[in-house]
PDB file of C-alpha atoms and ligand atoms in Angstrom:
ATOM      1  CA  MET A   1      -3.640  -5.395 -18.755  1.00 40.00           C
ATOM      2  CA  LEU A   2      -3.391  -8.882 -16.756  1.00 43.00           C
ATOM      3  CA  PRO A   3      -6.532  -9.706 -14.677  1.00 53.00           C
ATOM      4  CA  ASP A   4      -4.330 -11.644 -12.278  1.00 88.00           C
ATOM      5  CA  LYS A   5      -2.233  -8.677 -11.122  1.00 95.00           C
ATOM      6  CA  ILE A   6      -4.074  -6.741  -8.509  1.00 97.00           C
ATOM      7  CA  ILE A   7      -1.979  -3.844  -6.573  1.00 98.00           C
ATOM      8  CA  LEU A   8      -3.550  -2.026  -3.382  1.00 98.00           C
ATOM      9  CA  VAL A   9      -2.314   1.414  -2.790  1.00 98.00           C
ATOM     10  CA  GLY A  10      -3.273   3.989   0.071  1.00 98.00           C
ATOM     11  CA  PHE A  11      -2.111   5.589   3.317  1.00 98.00           C
ATOM     12  CA  MET A  12      -0.862   3.515   6.435  1.00 97.00           C
ATOM     13  CA  GLY A  13      -3.685   2.199   7.694  1.00 96.00           C
ATOM     14  CA  SER A  14      -6.006   2.161   4.864  1.00 97.00           C
ATOM     15  CA  GLY A  15      -6.365  -1.663   5.069  1.00 96.00           C
ATOM     16  CA  LYS A  16      -4.257  -2.448   2.021  1.00 98.00           C
ATOM     17  CA  SER A  17      -2.953  -5.554   4.243  1.00 97.00           C
ATOM     18  CA  SER A  18      -5.745  -6.930   5.532  1.00 97.00           C
ATOM     19  CA  VAL A  19      -7.978  -6.573   2.198  1.00 98.00           C
ATOM     20  CA  GLY A  20      -5.156  -7.875   0.304  1.00 98.00           C
ATOM     21  CA  LYS A  21      -4.801 -11.013   2.209  1.00 98.00           C
ATOM     22  CA  GLU A  22      -8.872 -11.533   1.827  1.00 98.00           C
ATOM     23  CA  LEU A  23      -8.717 -11.012  -1.914  1.00 97.00           C
ATOM     24  CA  SER A  24      -5.886 -13.708  -2.156  1.00 97.00           C
ATOM     25  CA  LYS A  25      -7.537 -15.819  -0.242  1.00 96.00           C
ATOM     26  CA  ARG A  26     -11.278 -15.417  -2.332  1.00 95.00           C
ATOM     27  CA  LEU A  27      -9.336 -15.276  -5.454  1.00 94.00           C
ATOM     28  CA  LYS A  28      -6.699 -18.042  -4.928  1.00 94.00           C
ATOM     29  CA  ILE A  29      -3.745 -15.948  -6.017  1.00 94.00           C
ATOM     30  CA  LYS A  30      -0.322 -15.221  -4.329  1.00 96.00           C
ATOM     31  CA  TYR A  31      -0.093 -12.511  -1.558  1.00 97.00           C
ATOM     32  CA  LEU A  32       2.498 -10.134  -1.485  1.00 98.00           C
ATOM     33  CA  ASP A  33       3.142  -7.134   0.910  1.00 98.00           C
ATOM     34  CA  SER A  34       5.894  -4.797  -0.133  1.00 98.00           C
ATOM     35  CA  ASP A  35       6.872  -4.157   3.471  1.00 98.00           C
ATOM     36  CA  VAL A  36       7.157  -7.657   4.565  1.00 98.00           C
ATOM     37  CA  CYS A  37       9.233  -8.319   1.341  1.00 98.00           C
ATOM     38  CA  ILE A  38      11.764  -5.524   1.925  1.00 98.00           C
ATOM     39  CA  GLU A  39      12.084  -6.789   5.747  1.00 98.00           C
ATOM     40  CA  GLU A  40      12.640 -10.417   4.956  1.00 98.00           C
ATOM     41  CA  ASN A  41      15.319  -9.166   2.140  1.00 97.00           C
ATOM     42  CA  GLU A  42      16.945  -6.897   4.491  1.00 97.00           C
ATOM     43  CA  LYS A  43      16.475  -8.869   7.658  1.00 97.00           C
ATOM     44  CA  LYS A  44      15.741  -5.874   9.592  1.00 96.00           C
ATOM     45  CA  ARG A  45      12.314  -4.052  10.516  1.00 96.00           C
ATOM     46  CA  ILE A  46      10.928  -1.065   8.874  1.00 96.00           C
ATOM     47  CA  ASN A  47      11.749   0.979  11.635  1.00 95.00           C
ATOM     48  CA  ASP A  48      15.339  -0.081  12.083  1.00 96.00           C
ATOM     49  CA  ILE A  49      15.850   0.294   8.333  1.00 97.00           C
ATOM     50  CA  PHE A  50      14.426   4.124   8.508  1.00 97.00           C
ATOM     51  CA  GLU A  51      16.893   4.429  11.468  1.00 96.00           C
ATOM     52  CA  GLU A  52      19.826   2.962  10.568  1.00 97.00           C
ATOM     53  CA  ASP A  53      19.798   3.520   6.514  1.00 97.00           C
ATOM     54  CA  GLY A  54      17.301   6.536   6.258  1.00 97.00           C
ATOM     55  CA  GLU A  55      14.027   6.764   4.471  1.00 97.00           C
ATOM     56  CA  GLU A  56      15.909   7.764   1.082  1.00 97.00           C
ATOM     57  CA  ALA A  57      17.304   4.046   1.247  1.00 98.00           C
ATOM     58  CA  PHE A  58      13.868   2.671   1.946  1.00 98.00           C
ATOM     59  CA  ARG A  59      12.614   4.396  -0.948  1.00 98.00           C
ATOM     60  CA  ASN A  60      14.900   2.644  -3.245  1.00 98.00           C
ATOM     61  CA  MET A  61      14.516  -0.550  -1.640  1.00 98.00           C
ATOM     62  CA  GLU A  62      10.774   0.057  -2.397  1.00 98.00           C
ATOM     63  CA  SER A  63      11.493   0.903  -6.166  1.00 98.00           C
ATOM     64  CA  ASP A  64      13.860  -2.003  -6.629  1.00 97.00           C
ATOM     65  CA  PHE A  65      11.154  -4.005  -5.274  1.00 98.00           C
ATOM     66  CA  LEU A  66       8.686  -2.722  -7.449  1.00 97.00           C
ATOM     67  CA  LYS A  67      10.727  -3.056 -10.788  1.00 96.00           C
ATOM     68  CA  ASN A  68      11.667  -6.947  -9.756  1.00 96.00           C
ATOM     69  CA  ILE A  69       8.126  -7.607  -9.119  1.00 96.00           C
ATOM     70  CA  SER A  70       7.054  -5.949 -12.655  1.00 94.00           C
ATOM     71  CA  LEU A  71       9.064  -8.838 -14.239  1.00 93.00           C
ATOM     72  CA  SER A  72       6.965 -11.534 -12.532  1.00 91.00           C
ATOM     73  CA  LYS A  73       4.785 -13.847 -14.773  1.00 89.00           C
ATOM     74  CA  GLU A  74       2.758 -14.852 -11.989  1.00 92.00           C
ATOM     75  CA  GLY A  75      -0.520 -13.655 -10.518  1.00 94.00           C
ATOM     76  CA  PHE A  76      -0.630 -11.837  -7.301  1.00 97.00           C
ATOM     77  CA  VAL A  77      -2.362  -9.474  -4.910  1.00 98.00           C
ATOM     78  CA  LEU A  78       0.251  -6.681  -3.901  1.00 98.00           C
ATOM     79  CA  SER A  79      -0.337  -4.299  -0.765  1.00 98.00           C
ATOM     80  CA  THR A  80       2.346  -1.450  -1.338  1.00 98.00           C
ATOM     81  CA  GLY A  81       3.539   0.740   1.267  1.00 98.00           C
ATOM     82  CA  GLY A  82       1.707   3.906   1.912  1.00 98.00           C
ATOM     83  CA  GLY A  83       4.588   5.911   0.509  1.00 98.00           C
ATOM     84  CA  MET A  84       5.493   3.913  -2.174  1.00 98.00           C
ATOM     85  CA  PRO A  85       3.464   5.834  -5.142  1.00 98.00           C
ATOM     86  CA  CYS A  86       4.871   9.057  -4.070  1.00 98.00           C
ATOM     87  CA  PHE A  87       8.512   8.497  -5.071  1.00 97.00           C
ATOM     88  CA  ASN A  88      10.309   8.017  -8.096  1.00 95.00           C
ATOM     89  CA  ASP A  89       8.263   6.792 -11.167  1.00 96.00           C
ATOM     90  CA  ASN A  90       6.571   4.252  -8.886  1.00 98.00           C
ATOM     91  CA  ALA A  91       3.004   5.553  -9.344  1.00 98.00           C
ATOM     92  CA  LYS A  92       3.266   5.191 -13.200  1.00 97.00           C
ATOM     93  CA  LEU A  93       4.949   1.434 -12.706  1.00 97.00           C
ATOM     94  CA  ILE A  94       1.905   0.455 -10.283  1.00 98.00           C
ATOM     95  CA  LYS A  95      -0.562   1.689 -12.929  1.00 97.00           C
ATOM     96  CA  ASN A  96       0.874  -0.401 -15.532  1.00 96.00           C
ATOM     97  CA  LEU A  97       1.386  -3.269 -13.553  1.00 96.00           C
ATOM     98  CA  GLY A  98      -2.190  -4.377 -13.498  1.00 95.00           C
ATOM     99  CA  ASN A  99      -5.419  -3.421 -11.818  1.00 96.00           C
ATOM    100  CA  SER A 100      -4.712  -1.002  -9.321  1.00 97.00           C
ATOM    101  CA  PHE A 101      -6.960   0.101  -6.611  1.00 98.00           C
ATOM    102  CA  TYR A 102      -6.721   3.214  -4.144  1.00 98.00           C
ATOM    103  CA  LEU A 103      -8.288   2.238  -0.643  1.00 98.00           C
ATOM    104  CA  MET A 104      -9.333   5.774   0.085  1.00 98.00           C
ATOM    105  CA  ALA A 105      -9.658   6.726   3.766  1.00 98.00           C
ATOM    106  CA  SER A 106     -10.499  10.159   5.804  1.00 98.00           C
ATOM    107  CA  PRO A 107      -7.736  11.360   8.424  1.00 97.00           C
ATOM    108  CA  ASP A 108      -9.997  10.270  11.202  1.00 97.00           C
ATOM    109  CA  THR A 109     -10.477   6.757  10.204  1.00 97.00           C
ATOM    110  CA  ILE A 110      -6.702   6.441   9.729  1.00 97.00           C
ATOM    111  CA  LEU A 111      -6.172   7.966  13.047  1.00 96.00           C
ATOM    112  CA  ASP A 112      -8.560   5.695  14.800  1.00 95.00           C
ATOM    113  CA  ARG A 113      -6.727   2.704  13.046  1.00 94.00           C
ATOM    114  CA  LEU A 114      -3.437   3.695  13.885  1.00 95.00           C
ATOM    115  CA  LYS A 115      -3.962   5.288  17.101  1.00 91.00           C
ATOM    116  CA  ASN A 116      -1.912   2.917  19.307  1.00 90.00           C
ATOM    117  CA  ASP A 117       0.353   1.617  16.295  1.00 90.00           C
ATOM    118  CA  SER A 118       4.360   2.428  16.837  1.00 88.00           C
ATOM    119  CA  SER A 119       5.522   0.360  13.846  1.00 91.00           C
ATOM    120  CA  ARG A 120       5.114   3.547  11.247  1.00 93.00           C
ATOM    121  CA  PRO A 121       8.457   5.534  11.668  1.00 92.00           C
ATOM    122  CA  LEU A 122       6.881   8.334   9.882  1.00 94.00           C
ATOM    123  CA  LEU A 123       4.098   9.001  12.534  1.00 93.00           C
ATOM    124  CA  LYS A 124       6.235   8.204  15.602  1.00 88.00           C
ATOM    125  CA  ASP A 125       6.672  11.999  17.021  1.00 85.00           C
ATOM    126  CA  GLY A 126       4.098  14.683  17.540  1.00 87.00           C
ATOM    127  CA  ASN A 127       0.619  14.998  16.875  1.00 93.00           C
ATOM    128  CA  LYS A 128      -0.587  12.053  14.641  1.00 95.00           C
ATOM    129  CA  TYR A 129      -3.553  13.556  13.373  1.00 96.00           C
ATOM    130  CA  GLU A 130      -2.050  16.423  11.930  1.00 95.00           C
ATOM    131  CA  LYS A 131       0.938  14.311  10.534  1.00 96.00           C
ATOM    132  CA  ILE A 132      -1.771  12.126   8.936  1.00 97.00           C
ATOM    133  CA  SER A 133      -3.605  14.942   7.407  1.00 96.00           C
ATOM    134  CA  ASN A 134      -0.572  16.814   6.286  1.00 96.00           C
ATOM    135  CA  LEU A 135       0.859  13.837   4.375  1.00 97.00           C
ATOM    136  CA  LEU A 136      -2.342  12.540   3.300  1.00 98.00           C
ATOM    137  CA  SER A 137      -2.873  16.066   1.613  1.00 97.00           C
ATOM    138  CA  LYS A 138       0.316  15.769  -0.154  1.00 98.00           C
ATOM    139  CA  ARG A 139       0.159  11.768  -1.287  1.00 98.00           C
ATOM    140  CA  GLU A 140      -3.602  12.065  -2.399  1.00 98.00           C
ATOM    141  CA  GLU A 141      -2.419  13.145  -6.151  1.00 98.00           C
ATOM    142  CA  PHE A 142       0.194  10.096  -6.266  1.00 98.00           C
ATOM    143  CA  TYR A 143      -2.426   7.486  -5.037  1.00 98.00           C
ATOM    144  CA  LYS A 144      -5.085   8.568  -8.023  1.00 98.00           C
ATOM    145  CA  LYS A 145      -2.086   8.594 -10.677  1.00 98.00           C
ATOM    146  CA  ALA A 146      -1.195   4.964  -9.599  1.00 98.00           C
ATOM    147  CA  ALA A 147      -4.712   3.780  -9.426  1.00 98.00           C
ATOM    148  CA  ASP A 148      -7.243   2.585 -12.011  1.00 96.00           C
ATOM    149  CA  ILE A 149     -10.285   2.495  -9.408  1.00 97.00           C
ATOM    150  CA  ILE A 150     -10.811   4.633  -6.278  1.00 97.00           C
ATOM    151  CA  ILE A 151     -12.288   2.630  -3.389  1.00 98.00           C
ATOM    152  CA  GLU A 152     -14.093   4.694  -0.544  1.00 98.00           C
ATOM    153  CA  THR A 153     -13.455   2.768   2.845  1.00 97.00           C
ATOM    154  CA  ASP A 154     -14.726   4.947   5.433  1.00 97.00           C
ATOM    155  CA  GLY A 155     -17.359   2.948   7.331  1.00 96.00           C
ATOM    156  CA  LYS A 156     -16.721  -0.385   5.628  1.00 97.00           C
ATOM    157  CA  ASN A 157     -15.506  -3.401   6.865  1.00 97.00           C
ATOM    158  CA  ILE A 158     -12.795  -6.074   4.923  1.00 97.00           C
ATOM    159  CA  ASP A 159     -15.377  -8.073   3.616  1.00 97.00           C
ATOM    160  CA  GLU A 160     -17.229  -5.219   2.234  1.00 98.00           C
ATOM    161  CA  ILE A 161     -14.322  -3.755   0.694  1.00 98.00           C
ATOM    162  CA  THR A 162     -13.094  -7.161  -1.182  1.00 97.00           C
ATOM    163  CA  ASP A 163     -16.636  -7.636  -2.470  1.00 96.00           C
ATOM    164  CA  GLU A 164     -16.436  -4.122  -4.023  1.00 97.00           C
ATOM    165  CA  ILE A 165     -13.044  -4.779  -5.297  1.00 97.00           C
ATOM    166  CA  ILE A 166     -14.034  -8.091  -6.841  1.00 95.00           C
ATOM    167  CA  GLY A 167     -17.341  -6.678  -8.202  1.00 95.00           C
ATOM    168  CA  CYS A 168     -14.938  -4.258  -9.925  1.00 94.00           C
ATOM    169  CA  LEU A 169     -12.746  -6.780 -11.385  1.00 92.00           C
ATOM    170  CA  GLY A 170     -15.899  -8.392 -12.871  1.00 84.00           C
ATOM    171  CA  ASP A 171     -15.665 -10.599 -15.584  1.00 62.00           C
ATOM    172  CA  LYS A 172     -11.557 -10.344 -15.497  1.00 65.00           C
ATOM    173  CA  ILE A 173     -11.716 -13.178 -12.750  1.00 61.00           C
TER     174      ILE A 173
HETATM  175  C1  S3P B 201       5.100   4.191   4.798  1.00 72.49           C
HETATM  176  C2  S3P B 201       4.289   3.037   5.065  1.00 72.49           C
HETATM  177  C3  S3P B 201       4.677   1.974   5.780  1.00 72.49           C
HETATM  178  C4  S3P B 201       5.930   1.561   5.530  1.00 72.49           C
HETATM  179  C5  S3P B 201       6.891   2.540   6.033  1.00 72.49           C
HETATM  180  C6  S3P B 201       6.349   3.925   5.549  1.00 72.49           C
HETATM  181  C7  S3P B 201       4.704   5.476   4.521  1.00 72.49           C
HETATM  182  O1  S3P B 201       3.770   0.940   5.215  1.00 72.49           O
HETATM  183  O2  S3P B 201       6.156   1.377   4.063  1.00 72.49           O
HETATM  184  O3  S3P B 201       6.631   2.755   7.376  1.00 72.49           O
HETATM  185  O4  S3P B 201       5.828   6.188   4.084  1.00 72.49           O
HETATM  186  O5  S3P B 201       3.676   5.599   4.165  1.00 72.49           O
HETATM  187  P1  S3P B 201       1.998   0.749   5.449  1.00 72.49           P
HETATM  188  O6  S3P B 201       1.407   1.916   4.598  1.00 72.49           O
HETATM  189  O7  S3P B 201       1.787  -0.719   5.099  1.00 72.49           O
HETATM  190  O8  S3P B 201       1.757   1.176   6.723  1.00 72.49           O
END
């Protein structure tokens, strides 16, 4: 396992992007966000990919991105899209890629972070809390399968979560 590949998995709004950026800054390694890379490749926003191409096409884009990044010799911190570990054999690929962390958050925390957000197509219509808890309970097993370590994030700020991850990495860095 390479010490300089760090992968963050977890539900939408669990803090993967903010923590990923902070980790990258502190460890001085490249930061990658799978959603941003896919948007750049496709030259469209995630919402438009879901609307125009459909979810299945997006999941294939995620799997292709993951396979490509698996070939990288360079270190990175990767924030994955919230659904990535739950499709194809992505959970296994993530687990084998490097040091993976599941940023675990409760439905209440997630709702609090996403209540005014309109960028997530899967949470667009209907009762947001119900959608979050239903989807989270289906996805939990995949997040656990993909991750080496679970980090509880409820009630913690970005710095505290980052400190905890760096602590887990210990003398690998
Ligand atoms: C999704 C999560 C989003 C994005 C897309 C689908 C999901 O990423 O990939 O909207 O299925 O949970 P974030 O987890 O960064 O919000």
